[in-house]
XYZ file of C-alpha atoms in Angstrom:
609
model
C 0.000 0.000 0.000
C 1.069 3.227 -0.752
C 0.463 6.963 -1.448
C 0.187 8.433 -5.248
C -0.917 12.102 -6.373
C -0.749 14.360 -9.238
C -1.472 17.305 -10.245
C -2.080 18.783 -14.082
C -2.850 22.557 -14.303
C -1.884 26.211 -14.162
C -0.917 26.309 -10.664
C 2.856 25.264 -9.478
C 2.574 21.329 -8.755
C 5.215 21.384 -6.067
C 2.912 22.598 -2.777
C -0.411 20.484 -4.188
C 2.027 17.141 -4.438
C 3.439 17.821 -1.137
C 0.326 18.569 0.805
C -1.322 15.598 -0.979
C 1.862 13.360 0.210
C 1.334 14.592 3.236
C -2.355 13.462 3.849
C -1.240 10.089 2.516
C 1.243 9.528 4.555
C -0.349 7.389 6.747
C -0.474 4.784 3.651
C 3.083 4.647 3.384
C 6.093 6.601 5.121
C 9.561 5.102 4.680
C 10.339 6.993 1.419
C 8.831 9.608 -0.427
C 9.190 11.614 -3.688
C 7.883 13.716 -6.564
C 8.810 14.521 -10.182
C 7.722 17.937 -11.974
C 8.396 18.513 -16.149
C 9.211 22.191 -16.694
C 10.614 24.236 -19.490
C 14.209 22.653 -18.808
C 13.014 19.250 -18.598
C 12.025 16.328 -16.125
C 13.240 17.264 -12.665
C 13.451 14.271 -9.954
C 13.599 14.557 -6.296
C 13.654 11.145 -4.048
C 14.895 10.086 -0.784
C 14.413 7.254 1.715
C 12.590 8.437 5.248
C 9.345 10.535 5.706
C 7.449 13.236 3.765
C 9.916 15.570 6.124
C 12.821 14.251 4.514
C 12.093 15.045 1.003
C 10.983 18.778 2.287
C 14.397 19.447 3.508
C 15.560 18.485 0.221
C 13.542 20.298 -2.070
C 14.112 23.328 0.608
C 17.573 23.580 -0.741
C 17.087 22.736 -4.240
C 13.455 24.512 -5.217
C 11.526 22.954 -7.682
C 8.588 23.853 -9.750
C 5.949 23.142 -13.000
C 3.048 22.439 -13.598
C 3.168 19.272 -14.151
C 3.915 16.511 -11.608
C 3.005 13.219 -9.681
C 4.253 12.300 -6.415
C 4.895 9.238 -4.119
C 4.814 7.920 -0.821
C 6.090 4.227 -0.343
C 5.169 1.366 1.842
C 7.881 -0.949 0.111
C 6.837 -4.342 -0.983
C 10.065 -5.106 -3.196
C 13.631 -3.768 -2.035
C 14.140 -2.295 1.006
C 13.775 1.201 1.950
C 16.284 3.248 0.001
C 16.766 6.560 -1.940
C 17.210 4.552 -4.902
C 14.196 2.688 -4.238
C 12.034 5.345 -3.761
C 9.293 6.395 -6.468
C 9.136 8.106 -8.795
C 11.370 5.755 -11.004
C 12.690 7.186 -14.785
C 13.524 4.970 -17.868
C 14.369 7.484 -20.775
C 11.755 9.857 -21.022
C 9.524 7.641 -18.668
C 8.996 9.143 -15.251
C 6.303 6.673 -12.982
C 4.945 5.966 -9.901
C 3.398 3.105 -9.096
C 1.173 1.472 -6.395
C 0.629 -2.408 -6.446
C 2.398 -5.772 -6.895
C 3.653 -6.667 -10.273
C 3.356 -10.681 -9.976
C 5.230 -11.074 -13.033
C 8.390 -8.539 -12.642
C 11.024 -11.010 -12.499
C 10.867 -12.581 -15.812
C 10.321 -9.234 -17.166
C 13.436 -7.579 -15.590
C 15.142 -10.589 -17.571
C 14.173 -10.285 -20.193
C 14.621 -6.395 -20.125
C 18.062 -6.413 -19.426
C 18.735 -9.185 -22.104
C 17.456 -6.259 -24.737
C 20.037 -3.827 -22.513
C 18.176 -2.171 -20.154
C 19.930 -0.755 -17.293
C 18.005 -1.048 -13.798
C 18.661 1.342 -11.176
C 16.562 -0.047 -8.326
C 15.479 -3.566 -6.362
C 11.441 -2.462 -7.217
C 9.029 -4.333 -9.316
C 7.836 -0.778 -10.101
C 10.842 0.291 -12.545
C 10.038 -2.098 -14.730
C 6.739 -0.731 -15.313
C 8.724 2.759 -16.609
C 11.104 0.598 -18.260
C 8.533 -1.405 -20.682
C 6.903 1.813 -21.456
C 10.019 4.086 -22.938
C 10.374 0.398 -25.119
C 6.928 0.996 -26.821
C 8.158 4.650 -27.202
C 10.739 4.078 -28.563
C 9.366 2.015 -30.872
C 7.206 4.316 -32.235
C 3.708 4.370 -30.802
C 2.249 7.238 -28.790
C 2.118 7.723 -25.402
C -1.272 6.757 -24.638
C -0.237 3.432 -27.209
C 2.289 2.744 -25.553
C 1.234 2.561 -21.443
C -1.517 0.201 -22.597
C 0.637 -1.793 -24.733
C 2.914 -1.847 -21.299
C 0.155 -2.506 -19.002
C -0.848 -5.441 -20.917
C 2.236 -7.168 -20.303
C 1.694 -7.256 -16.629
C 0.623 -9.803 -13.996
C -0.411 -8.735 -10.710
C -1.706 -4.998 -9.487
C -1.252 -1.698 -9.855
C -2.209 2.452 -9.983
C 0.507 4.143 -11.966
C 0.839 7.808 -13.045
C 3.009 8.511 -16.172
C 4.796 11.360 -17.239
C 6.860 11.429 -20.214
C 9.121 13.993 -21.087
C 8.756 14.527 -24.713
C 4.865 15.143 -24.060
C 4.872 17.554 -20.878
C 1.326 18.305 -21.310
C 0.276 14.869 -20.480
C -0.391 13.142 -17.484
C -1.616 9.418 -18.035
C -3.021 7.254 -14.784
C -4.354 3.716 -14.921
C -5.273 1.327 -12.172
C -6.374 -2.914 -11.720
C -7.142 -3.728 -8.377
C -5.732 -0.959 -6.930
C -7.946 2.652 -6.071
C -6.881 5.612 -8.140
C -9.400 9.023 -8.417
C -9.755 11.608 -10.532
C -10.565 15.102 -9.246
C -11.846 17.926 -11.385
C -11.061 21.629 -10.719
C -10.821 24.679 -12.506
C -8.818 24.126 -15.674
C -7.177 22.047 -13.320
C -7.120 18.237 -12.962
C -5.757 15.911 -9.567
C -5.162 12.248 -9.316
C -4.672 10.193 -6.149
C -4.910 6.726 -4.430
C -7.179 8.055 -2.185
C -9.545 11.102 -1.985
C -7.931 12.908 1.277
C -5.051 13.675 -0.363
C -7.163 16.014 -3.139
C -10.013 16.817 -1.318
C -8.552 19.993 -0.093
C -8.457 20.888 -3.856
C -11.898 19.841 -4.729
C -14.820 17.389 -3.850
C -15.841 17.099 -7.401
C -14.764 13.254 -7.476
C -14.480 10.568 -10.011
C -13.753 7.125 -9.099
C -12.075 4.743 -11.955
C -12.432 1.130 -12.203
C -10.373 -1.737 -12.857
C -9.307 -1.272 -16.303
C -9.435 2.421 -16.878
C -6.691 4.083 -18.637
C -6.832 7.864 -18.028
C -5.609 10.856 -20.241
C -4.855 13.957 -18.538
C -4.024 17.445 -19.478
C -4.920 20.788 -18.108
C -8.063 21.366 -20.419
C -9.655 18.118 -19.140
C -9.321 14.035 -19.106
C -10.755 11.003 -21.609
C -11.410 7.663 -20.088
C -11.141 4.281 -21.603
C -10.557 0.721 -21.051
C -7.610 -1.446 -22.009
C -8.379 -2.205 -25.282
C -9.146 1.719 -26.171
C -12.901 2.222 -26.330
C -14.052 5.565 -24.358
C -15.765 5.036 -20.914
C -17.704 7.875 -19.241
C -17.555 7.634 -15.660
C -19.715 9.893 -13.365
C -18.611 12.883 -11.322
C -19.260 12.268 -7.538
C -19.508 15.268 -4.773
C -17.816 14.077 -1.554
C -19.050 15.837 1.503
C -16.579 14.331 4.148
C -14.295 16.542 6.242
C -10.191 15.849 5.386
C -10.533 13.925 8.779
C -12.986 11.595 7.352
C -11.326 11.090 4.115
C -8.066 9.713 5.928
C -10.221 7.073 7.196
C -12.177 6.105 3.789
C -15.521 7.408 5.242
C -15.375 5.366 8.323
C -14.916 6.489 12.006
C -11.856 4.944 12.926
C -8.770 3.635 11.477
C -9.462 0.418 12.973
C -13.254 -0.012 11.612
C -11.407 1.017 8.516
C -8.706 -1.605 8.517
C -11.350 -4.294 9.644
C -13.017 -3.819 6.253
C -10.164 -3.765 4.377
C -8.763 -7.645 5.085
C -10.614 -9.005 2.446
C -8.252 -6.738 0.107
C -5.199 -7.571 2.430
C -5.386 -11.299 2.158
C -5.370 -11.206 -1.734
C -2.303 -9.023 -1.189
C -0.806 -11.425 1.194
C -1.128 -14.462 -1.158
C -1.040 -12.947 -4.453
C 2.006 -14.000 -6.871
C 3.259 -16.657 -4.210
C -0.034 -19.354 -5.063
C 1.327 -21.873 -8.156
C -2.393 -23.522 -8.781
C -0.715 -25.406 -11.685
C 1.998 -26.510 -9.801
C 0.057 -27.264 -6.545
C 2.181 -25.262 -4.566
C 3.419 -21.792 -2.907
C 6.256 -19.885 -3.843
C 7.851 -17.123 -1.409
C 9.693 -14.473 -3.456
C 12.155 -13.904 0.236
C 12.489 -17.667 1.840
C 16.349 -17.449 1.055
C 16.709 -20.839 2.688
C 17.645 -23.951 1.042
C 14.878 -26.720 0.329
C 17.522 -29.220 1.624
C 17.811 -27.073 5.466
C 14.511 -26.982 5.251
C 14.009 -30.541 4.676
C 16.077 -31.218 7.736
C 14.539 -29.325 10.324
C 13.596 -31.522 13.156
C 11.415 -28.520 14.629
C 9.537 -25.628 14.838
C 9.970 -23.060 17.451
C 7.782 -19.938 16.808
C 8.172 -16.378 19.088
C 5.697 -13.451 18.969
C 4.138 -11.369 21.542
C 0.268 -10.774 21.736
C -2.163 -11.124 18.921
C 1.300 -12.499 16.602
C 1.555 -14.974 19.586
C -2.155 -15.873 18.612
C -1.337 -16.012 15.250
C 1.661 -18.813 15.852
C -0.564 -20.778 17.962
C -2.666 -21.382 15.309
C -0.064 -21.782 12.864
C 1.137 -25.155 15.001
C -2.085 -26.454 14.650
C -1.545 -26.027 10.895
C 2.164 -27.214 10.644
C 1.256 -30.108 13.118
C -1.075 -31.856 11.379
C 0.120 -31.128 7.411
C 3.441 -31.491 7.790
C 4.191 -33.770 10.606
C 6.453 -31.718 12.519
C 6.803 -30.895 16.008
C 6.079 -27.002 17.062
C 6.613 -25.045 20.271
C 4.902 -21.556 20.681
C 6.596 -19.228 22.804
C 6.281 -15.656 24.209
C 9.145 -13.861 23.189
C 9.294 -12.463 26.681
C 9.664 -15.627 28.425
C 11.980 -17.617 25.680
C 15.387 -17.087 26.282
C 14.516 -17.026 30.193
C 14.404 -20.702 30.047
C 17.581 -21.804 28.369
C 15.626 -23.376 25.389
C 16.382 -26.659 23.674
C 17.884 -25.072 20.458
C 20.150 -26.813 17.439
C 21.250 -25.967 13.978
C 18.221 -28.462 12.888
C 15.583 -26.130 14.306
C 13.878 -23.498 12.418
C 12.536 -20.467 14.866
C 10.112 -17.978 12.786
C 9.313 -14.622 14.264
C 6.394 -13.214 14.105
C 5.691 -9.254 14.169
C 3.802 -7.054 12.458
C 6.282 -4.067 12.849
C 9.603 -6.366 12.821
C 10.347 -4.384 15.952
C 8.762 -5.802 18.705
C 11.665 -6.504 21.356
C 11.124 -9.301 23.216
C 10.762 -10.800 19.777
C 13.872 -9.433 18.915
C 15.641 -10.726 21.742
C 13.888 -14.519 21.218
C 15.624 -14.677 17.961
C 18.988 -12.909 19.054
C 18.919 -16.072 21.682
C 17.913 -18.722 19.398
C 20.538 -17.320 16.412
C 23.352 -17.557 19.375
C 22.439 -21.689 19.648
C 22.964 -21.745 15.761
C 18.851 -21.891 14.352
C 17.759 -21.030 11.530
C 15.959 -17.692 11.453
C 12.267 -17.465 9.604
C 10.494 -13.817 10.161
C 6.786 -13.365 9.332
C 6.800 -9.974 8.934
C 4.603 -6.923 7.359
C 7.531 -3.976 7.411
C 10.385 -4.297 4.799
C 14.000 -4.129 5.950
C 12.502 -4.067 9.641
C 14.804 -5.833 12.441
C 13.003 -8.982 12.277
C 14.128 -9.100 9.195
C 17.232 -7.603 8.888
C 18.457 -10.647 11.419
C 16.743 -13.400 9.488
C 17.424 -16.150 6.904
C 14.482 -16.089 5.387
C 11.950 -13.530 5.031
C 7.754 -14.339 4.707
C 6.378 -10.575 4.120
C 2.648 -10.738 4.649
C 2.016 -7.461 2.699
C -0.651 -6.122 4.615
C -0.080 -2.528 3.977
C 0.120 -0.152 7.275
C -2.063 -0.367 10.422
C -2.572 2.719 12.030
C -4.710 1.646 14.801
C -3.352 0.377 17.389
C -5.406 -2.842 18.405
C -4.085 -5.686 15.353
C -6.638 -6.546 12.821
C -5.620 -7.559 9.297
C -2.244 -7.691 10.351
C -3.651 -10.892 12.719
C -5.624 -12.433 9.801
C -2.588 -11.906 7.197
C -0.190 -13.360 9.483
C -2.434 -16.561 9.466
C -2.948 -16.965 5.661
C 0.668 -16.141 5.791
C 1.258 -19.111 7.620
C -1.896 -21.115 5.852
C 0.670 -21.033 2.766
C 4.323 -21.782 4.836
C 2.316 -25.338 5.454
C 1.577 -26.064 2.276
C 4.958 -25.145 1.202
C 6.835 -27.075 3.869
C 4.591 -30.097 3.601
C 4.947 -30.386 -0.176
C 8.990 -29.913 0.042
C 8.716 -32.476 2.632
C 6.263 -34.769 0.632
C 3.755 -34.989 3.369
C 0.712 -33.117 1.267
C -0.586 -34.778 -1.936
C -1.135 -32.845 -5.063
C -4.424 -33.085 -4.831
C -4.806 -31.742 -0.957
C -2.580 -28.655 -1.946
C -4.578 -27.663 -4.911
C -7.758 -27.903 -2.809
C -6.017 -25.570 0.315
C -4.923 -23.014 -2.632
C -8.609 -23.065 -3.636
C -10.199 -22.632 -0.635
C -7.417 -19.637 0.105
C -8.375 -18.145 -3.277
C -12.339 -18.002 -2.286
C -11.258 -16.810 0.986
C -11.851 -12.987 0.505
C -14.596 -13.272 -1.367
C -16.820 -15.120 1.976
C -14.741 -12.619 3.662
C -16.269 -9.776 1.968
C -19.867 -11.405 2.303
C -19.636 -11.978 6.039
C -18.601 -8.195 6.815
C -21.778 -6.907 5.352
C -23.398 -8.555 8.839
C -22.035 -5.489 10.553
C -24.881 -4.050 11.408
C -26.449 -7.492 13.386
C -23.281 -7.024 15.165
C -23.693 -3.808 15.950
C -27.239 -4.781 17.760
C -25.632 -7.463 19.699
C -23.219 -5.300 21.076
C -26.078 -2.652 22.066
C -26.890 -5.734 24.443
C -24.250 -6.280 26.139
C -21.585 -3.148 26.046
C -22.518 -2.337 29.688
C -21.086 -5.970 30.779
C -17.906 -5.608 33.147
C -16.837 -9.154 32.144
C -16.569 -11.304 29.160
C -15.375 -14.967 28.818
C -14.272 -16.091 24.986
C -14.593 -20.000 24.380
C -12.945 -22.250 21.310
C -11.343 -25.784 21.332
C -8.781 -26.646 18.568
C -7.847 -24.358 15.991
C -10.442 -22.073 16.844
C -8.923 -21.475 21.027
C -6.777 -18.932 19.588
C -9.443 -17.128 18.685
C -10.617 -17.265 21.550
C -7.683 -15.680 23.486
C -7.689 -12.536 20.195
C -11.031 -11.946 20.389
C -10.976 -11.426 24.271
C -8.009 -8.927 23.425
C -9.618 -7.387 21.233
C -11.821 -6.383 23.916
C -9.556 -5.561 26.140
C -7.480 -3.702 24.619
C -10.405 -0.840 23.023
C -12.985 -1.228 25.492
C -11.528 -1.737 28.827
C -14.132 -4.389 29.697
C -12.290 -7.468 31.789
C -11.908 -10.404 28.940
C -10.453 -14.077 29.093
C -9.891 -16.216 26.313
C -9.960 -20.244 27.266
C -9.779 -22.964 25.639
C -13.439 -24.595 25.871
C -12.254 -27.609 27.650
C -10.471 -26.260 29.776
C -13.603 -24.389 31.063
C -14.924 -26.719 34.229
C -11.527 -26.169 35.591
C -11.912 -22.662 36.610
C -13.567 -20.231 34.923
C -17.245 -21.801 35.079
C -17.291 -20.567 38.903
C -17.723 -17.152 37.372
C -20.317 -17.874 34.805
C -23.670 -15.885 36.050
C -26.885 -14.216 34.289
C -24.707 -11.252 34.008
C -21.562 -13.034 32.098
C -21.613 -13.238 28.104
C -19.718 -15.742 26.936
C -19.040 -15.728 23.409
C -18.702 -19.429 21.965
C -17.097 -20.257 18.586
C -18.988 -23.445 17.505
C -17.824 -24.507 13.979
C -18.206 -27.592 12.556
C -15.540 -29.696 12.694
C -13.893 -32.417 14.685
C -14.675 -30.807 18.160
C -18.038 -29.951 17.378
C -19.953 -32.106 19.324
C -17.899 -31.008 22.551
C -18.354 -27.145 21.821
C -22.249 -27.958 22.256
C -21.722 -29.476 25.692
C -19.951 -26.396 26.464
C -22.974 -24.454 25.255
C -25.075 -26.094 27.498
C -22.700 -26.246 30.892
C -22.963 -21.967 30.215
C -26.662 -22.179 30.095
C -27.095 -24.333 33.286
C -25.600 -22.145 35.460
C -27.633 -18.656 33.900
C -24.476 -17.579 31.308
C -25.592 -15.522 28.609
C -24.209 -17.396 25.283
C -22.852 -15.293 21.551
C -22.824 -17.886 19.476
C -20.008 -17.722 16.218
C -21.719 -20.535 13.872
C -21.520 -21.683 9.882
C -24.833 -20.096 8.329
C -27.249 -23.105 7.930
C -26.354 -24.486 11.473
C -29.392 -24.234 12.957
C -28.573 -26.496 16.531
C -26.252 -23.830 17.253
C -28.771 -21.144 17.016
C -31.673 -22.707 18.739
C -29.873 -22.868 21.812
C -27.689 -19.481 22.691
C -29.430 -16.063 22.949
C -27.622 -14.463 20.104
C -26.110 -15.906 17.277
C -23.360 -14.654 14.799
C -23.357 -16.508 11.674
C -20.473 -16.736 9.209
C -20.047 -18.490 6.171
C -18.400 -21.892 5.910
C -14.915 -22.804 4.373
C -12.597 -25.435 5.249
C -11.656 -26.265 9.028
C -7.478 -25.031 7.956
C -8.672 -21.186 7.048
C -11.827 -21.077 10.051
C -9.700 -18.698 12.253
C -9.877 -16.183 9.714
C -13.618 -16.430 9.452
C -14.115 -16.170 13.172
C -11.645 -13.360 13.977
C -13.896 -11.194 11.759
C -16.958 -10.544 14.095
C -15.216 -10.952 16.777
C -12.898 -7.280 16.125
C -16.676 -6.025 15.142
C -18.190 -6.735 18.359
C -14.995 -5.251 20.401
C -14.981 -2.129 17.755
C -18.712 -1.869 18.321
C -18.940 -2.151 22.222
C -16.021 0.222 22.511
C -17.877 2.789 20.535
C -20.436 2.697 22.791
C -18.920 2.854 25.623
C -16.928 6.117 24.646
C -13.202 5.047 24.398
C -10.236 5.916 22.380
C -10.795 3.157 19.334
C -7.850 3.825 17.411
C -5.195 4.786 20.318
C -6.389 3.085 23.928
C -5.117 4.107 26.905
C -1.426 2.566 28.019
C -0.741 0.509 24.411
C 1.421 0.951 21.685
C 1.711 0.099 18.154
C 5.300 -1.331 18.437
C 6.799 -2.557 21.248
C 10.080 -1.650 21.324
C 11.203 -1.561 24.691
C 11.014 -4.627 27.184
C-alpha cells in the first residue's frame, strides 16, 4: 500500500504534491518523492525516510511546474532506500506506481537481455522501463502505457509522465484505487480522496481497467483495449478527517473492512495452482535445510503470539512436525532446547517488537535457523533473518491488530503447504484444494462483513457488561484468546480467552446471568464437545454469543444471540471467526466512549522490554 498524487494545471505542482503526500502519509512513510516537467526538462527529487525528509531536500534545491506526480512508499520489493524510492525514470519515462507486479522477475530478464539498465530492487521500474520500449518504438504515449500494461501480472495504480509530451499526465489502475478530481482548468489524481479533497470534492472514481488521459483542459477515459468510458462525477461531503479514514470512524473499523483486500495481497504471486504449490519471493533458505529441520519453534508477543498458535495447529497436522509456541518475553529465560536443525520464525507485524527481537537474538546464538513473518520491509526482524515471509498487509494505524492478525495466518496457511509439499507430506491433490479454498477466501470474507450491522445490535446488548469470557477448542482457542483482546485492549471491559475444555476447571465458577460468553462453535472435529460447552454456560444462567456456519441451525436454537459466518474449510476457520469478533470489540467500545484507534497505556510497536 502506498500513497500516489498528481497534479495537471496552471498552478505550481510542487505545494499540491506535497500537501497531498502529506495526507497520505499514513499509507506509506519510509520513502517519499515527486517529479515535476518544466521548461528545462524532467526534474526528480527522491529520498528514503518521511514526507519531512524530502521537504528538507527540495528546501535547498526549489523545484517547480506544472506538471507533476508524487509518491509515498510502503515498500513491498527492495528495502527502503533513496534509490528505491518512487518516482522511477527509464528514458523519457517518469512513474509511480502502487501495487504488486506478480510477473516482474521474468520481465526484468528479459529487459536487461534487450540492454536495459536497472537502477533499483522495485518491481515498479520495470513498469517505466517497458513503457520508454513501446516509445521508442514508435507508438504514442497513450499506445504505448496500454501496450505496457498489458504485459503485466499482478496490481497496480501508476501515473506517467513522459518527457517529450509535458502536457500529459496518463493514470491507470487494476485492483488498486486511483481518483480523478476535477477543478478549474485544473485536474488531480490520487490513491485516495484525502489527499485532493482539499483541492476539490468534485470526485471521479475509476475502475479496474481504466486508462486515463490527462491534461490541463480536461481528461478522456477508456478501457484497455481503447474504447471511451464515461464515468460519473461524484460530490464528496466528508471533512479531510474523514477522508483519511475512507468514510469510516476509525482507522481500525477502517482496517477491519479492508482484510478481504489484504489477504489477496498477502497471497497474491506466491499461489502456483498449476503446480500445486506456494512460492515465497524472500524464503532465502535452502529446500535441503529446510528438509532437515527436526522442529519448529515460533516467538511473537500478543495477537502475533495468537497467530503462531494457530499456525502449530496447521504445521502439526500437514506437515508432521513438532512445534513449540513461545512468548518472546519468556523464551530465552528458560535456556531453550535449540540446534542448527531447528527453524525459529518470528512473528511481528512491525519487525520491531523486542522481546521478539531478543527470542531470535537467543535462538541465532544456539545456531537456528531464522524465519520472520513480517509486514515492514528491511525491519529488524528481518534484517536478522534467513528467510523472510512478508505478509504485505499494507500499514495499520490503529493500534489494536486486525488484518495484520488475519494476514499473518494466511501467511502461515501457505508456509504449510509449502513445507509439507517440500517435505512430501501433502498430496497434489490436498494442496490444490487448500490453494482453492485460500483463493475463495476474501470473497466469503467480503460477504460476512456486510453482517455489521447485526453485530452492531448485539453489542447494544451487552456493552454495559464488566466481564466477558471467549470459548474455542482446537484451531479455533486462539481465537478465543484474540477476540478477548480485542476487547480488552479498546474497550476496557475485563476479557479471558480459554480454551473450551479447559472451562470446568476454573472459569465456570464465574459464569452468572450477568456473564456473556461468546462461543465459537464450527463444525468440525470438536463440534460435538463445543455444544456441551454451550449447554454447561446455560445451566448455570451464562448468557451465550454464538459464532456458527450459516445453515447451522442447533447452534442457534440454543444461545441467545447468534453470529453466523459463512463456511470454508476447518485449515482457514480462524480467519472467518476473527472477523466478528474485532466487530463486536470495535462496536462495544464505541459505545462505551473510548479511544478506538489509540487506547489508553498501548502501543503500536513494542520496542522496549
Amino acid at each position: 500500500m502506498c500513497g500516489i498524487v498528481g497534479y495537471i494545471g496552471c498552478e505550481d505542482s510542487v505545494p499540491i504534491l506535497l500537501d497531498g503526500l502529506r495526507r497520505l502519509e499514513y499509507r506509506g512513510y519510509d520513502s517519499a518523492g515527486i517529479a515535476v516537467i518544466r521548461e528545462s526538462g524532467l526534474v526528480v527529487c527522491r529520498c528514503m525516510g518521511k514526507i519531512a525528509e524530502l521537504e528538507k531536500r527540495l528546501a535547498k534545491t526549489p523545484l517547480s511546474g506544472s506538471t507533476g506526480l508524487g509518491h509515498t512508499r510502503w515498500a513491498t520489493h527492495g528495502r527502503p532506500s533513496d534509490a528505491n524510492a518512487h518516482p522511477h525514470v527509464a528514458g523519457s519515462v517518469v512513474l509511480v506506481h502502487n501495487g504488486i507486479v506478480e510477473n516482474y522477475s521474468e520481465l526484468k530478464k528479459e529487459l536487461m537481455a534487450r540492454g536495459r539498465v536497472f537502477s533499483s530492487e522495485t518491481d515498479s521500474e520495470v513498469i517505466a522501463h517497458l513503457i520508454d520500449e513501446e516509445l521508442e518504438a514508435g507508438k504514442t504515449f497513450e499506445d504505448g502505457v496500454r501496450d505496457a500494461l498489458g504485459l503485466l501480472k499482478g496490481s497496480y495504480a501508476v501515473l506517467v509522465l513522459n518527457e517529450k509530451e509535458p502536457d500529459c499526465l496518463i493514470a491507470a489502475r487494476k485492483e488498486s484505487p486511483l481518483v480523478i478530481g476535477e477543478g478549474d482548468n485544473e485536474f488531480f489524481v490520487a490513491s485516495d480522496i484525502p489527499a485532493i479533497l482539499n483541492q476539490t470534492n468534485r470526485i471521479t472514481f475509476l475502475e479496474d481497467g481504466d486508462i486515463v488521459v490527462l491534461s490541463g483542459k480536461g481528461f478522456k477515459i477508456t478501457d484497455q483495449e481503447g474504447k471511451h468510458i464515461t464515468r460519473p462525477v461524484k460530490t464528496i461531503s466528508w471533512s479531510g478527517v474523514m477522508a483519511e479514514k475512507g468514510g469510516y470512524k476509525h482507522f481500525m473499523l477502517k482496517e477491519i473492512f479492508e482484510q478481504p483486500r489484504a489477504i489477496i495481497d498477502t497471497f497474491r504471486g506466491r499461489l502456483m495452482p498449476s503446480e500445486a504449490n506456494v512460492s515465497f519471493e524472500d524464503m532465502n533458505i535452502s529446500q535441503e535445510r529446510l528438509r532437515k529441520i527436526s522442529k519448529i519453534v515460533i516467538v511473537a508477543c500478543g495477537t502475533s503470539w495468537h497467530a503462531g498458535l494457530i499456525g502449530k495447529f496447521l504445521i502439526e497436522e500437514y506437515c508432521r512436525i513438532p512445534v513449540e509456541v513461545d512468548l518472546g518475553s519468556e523464551f530465552r529465560y528458560r535456556d531453550p532446547i535449540i540446534d542448527e536443525d531447528v527453524l525459529v520464525i518470528g512473528i511481528s507485524q512491525s519487525g520491531e517488537t523486542a522481546d521478539t527481537l531478543a527470542a531470535m537474538k537467543e535462538a541465532a546464538s544456539k545456531g537456528a535457523l531464522l524465519l520472520a513473518l513480517c509486514n515492514v520491509v528491511e525491519s529488524s526482524v528481518v534484517r536478522m533473518s534467513d528467510g523472510i515471509i512478508y505478509t504485505h498487509a499494507g500499514p495499520e494505524i490503529g493500534v489494536a491488530s486486525t488484518k495484520a492478525f488475519t494476514t499473518q495466518i494466511v501467511a502461515l496457511y501457505m508456509f504449510t503447504i509449502y513445507i509439507a509439499r517440500l517435505r512430501n507430506r501433502m498430496s497434489e491433490e490436498t494442496a490444490s484444494k487448500m490453494i482453492d479454498d485460500l483463493k475463495r477466501l476474501p470473497r466469503l470474507m467480503e460477504q460476512e462483513l456486510k453482517d455489521d450491522k447485526i453485530v452492531k445490535k448485539i453489542a447494544r446488548k451487552y456493552a454495559s457488561a464488566r466481564d466477558f469470557l471467549y470459548l474455542g477448542r482446537g484451531i479455533s482457542y486462539p481465537v478465543a484468546l484474540e477476540g478477548a483482546l480485542k476487547l480488552k485492549e479498546i474497550s476496557y471491559i475485563h476479557a479471558e480467552g480459554y480454551p473450551a475444555g479447559e472451562m470446568k476447571h476454573g472459569p465456570i465458577a464465574l459464569i452468572d446471568e450477568s456473564m456473556p460468553v461468546v462461543i465459537l462453535a464450527a463444525k468440525g472435529k470438536t463440534y460435538e464437545k463445543v455444544l456441551a460447552n454451550i449447554e454447561e454456560v446455560l445451566a448455570r444462567g451464562g448468557r451465550v454469543i454464538g459464532v456458527c456456519e450459516e445453515g447451522d441451525t442447533e447452534v442457534a436454537e440454543k444461545v441467545h444471540d447468534v453470529l453466523r459466518i459463512p463456511g470454508t474449510s476447518p485449515a482457514l476457520m480462524p480467519v472467518m471467526l476473527t472477523l466478528p469478533l474485532q466487530l463486536l470489540a470495535y462496536h462495544i467500545a464505541v459505545l462505551r466512549g473510548t479511544d478506538v484507534d489509540q487506547p489508553r497505556n498501548l502501543a503500536k510497536s513494542v520496542t522496549v522490554e
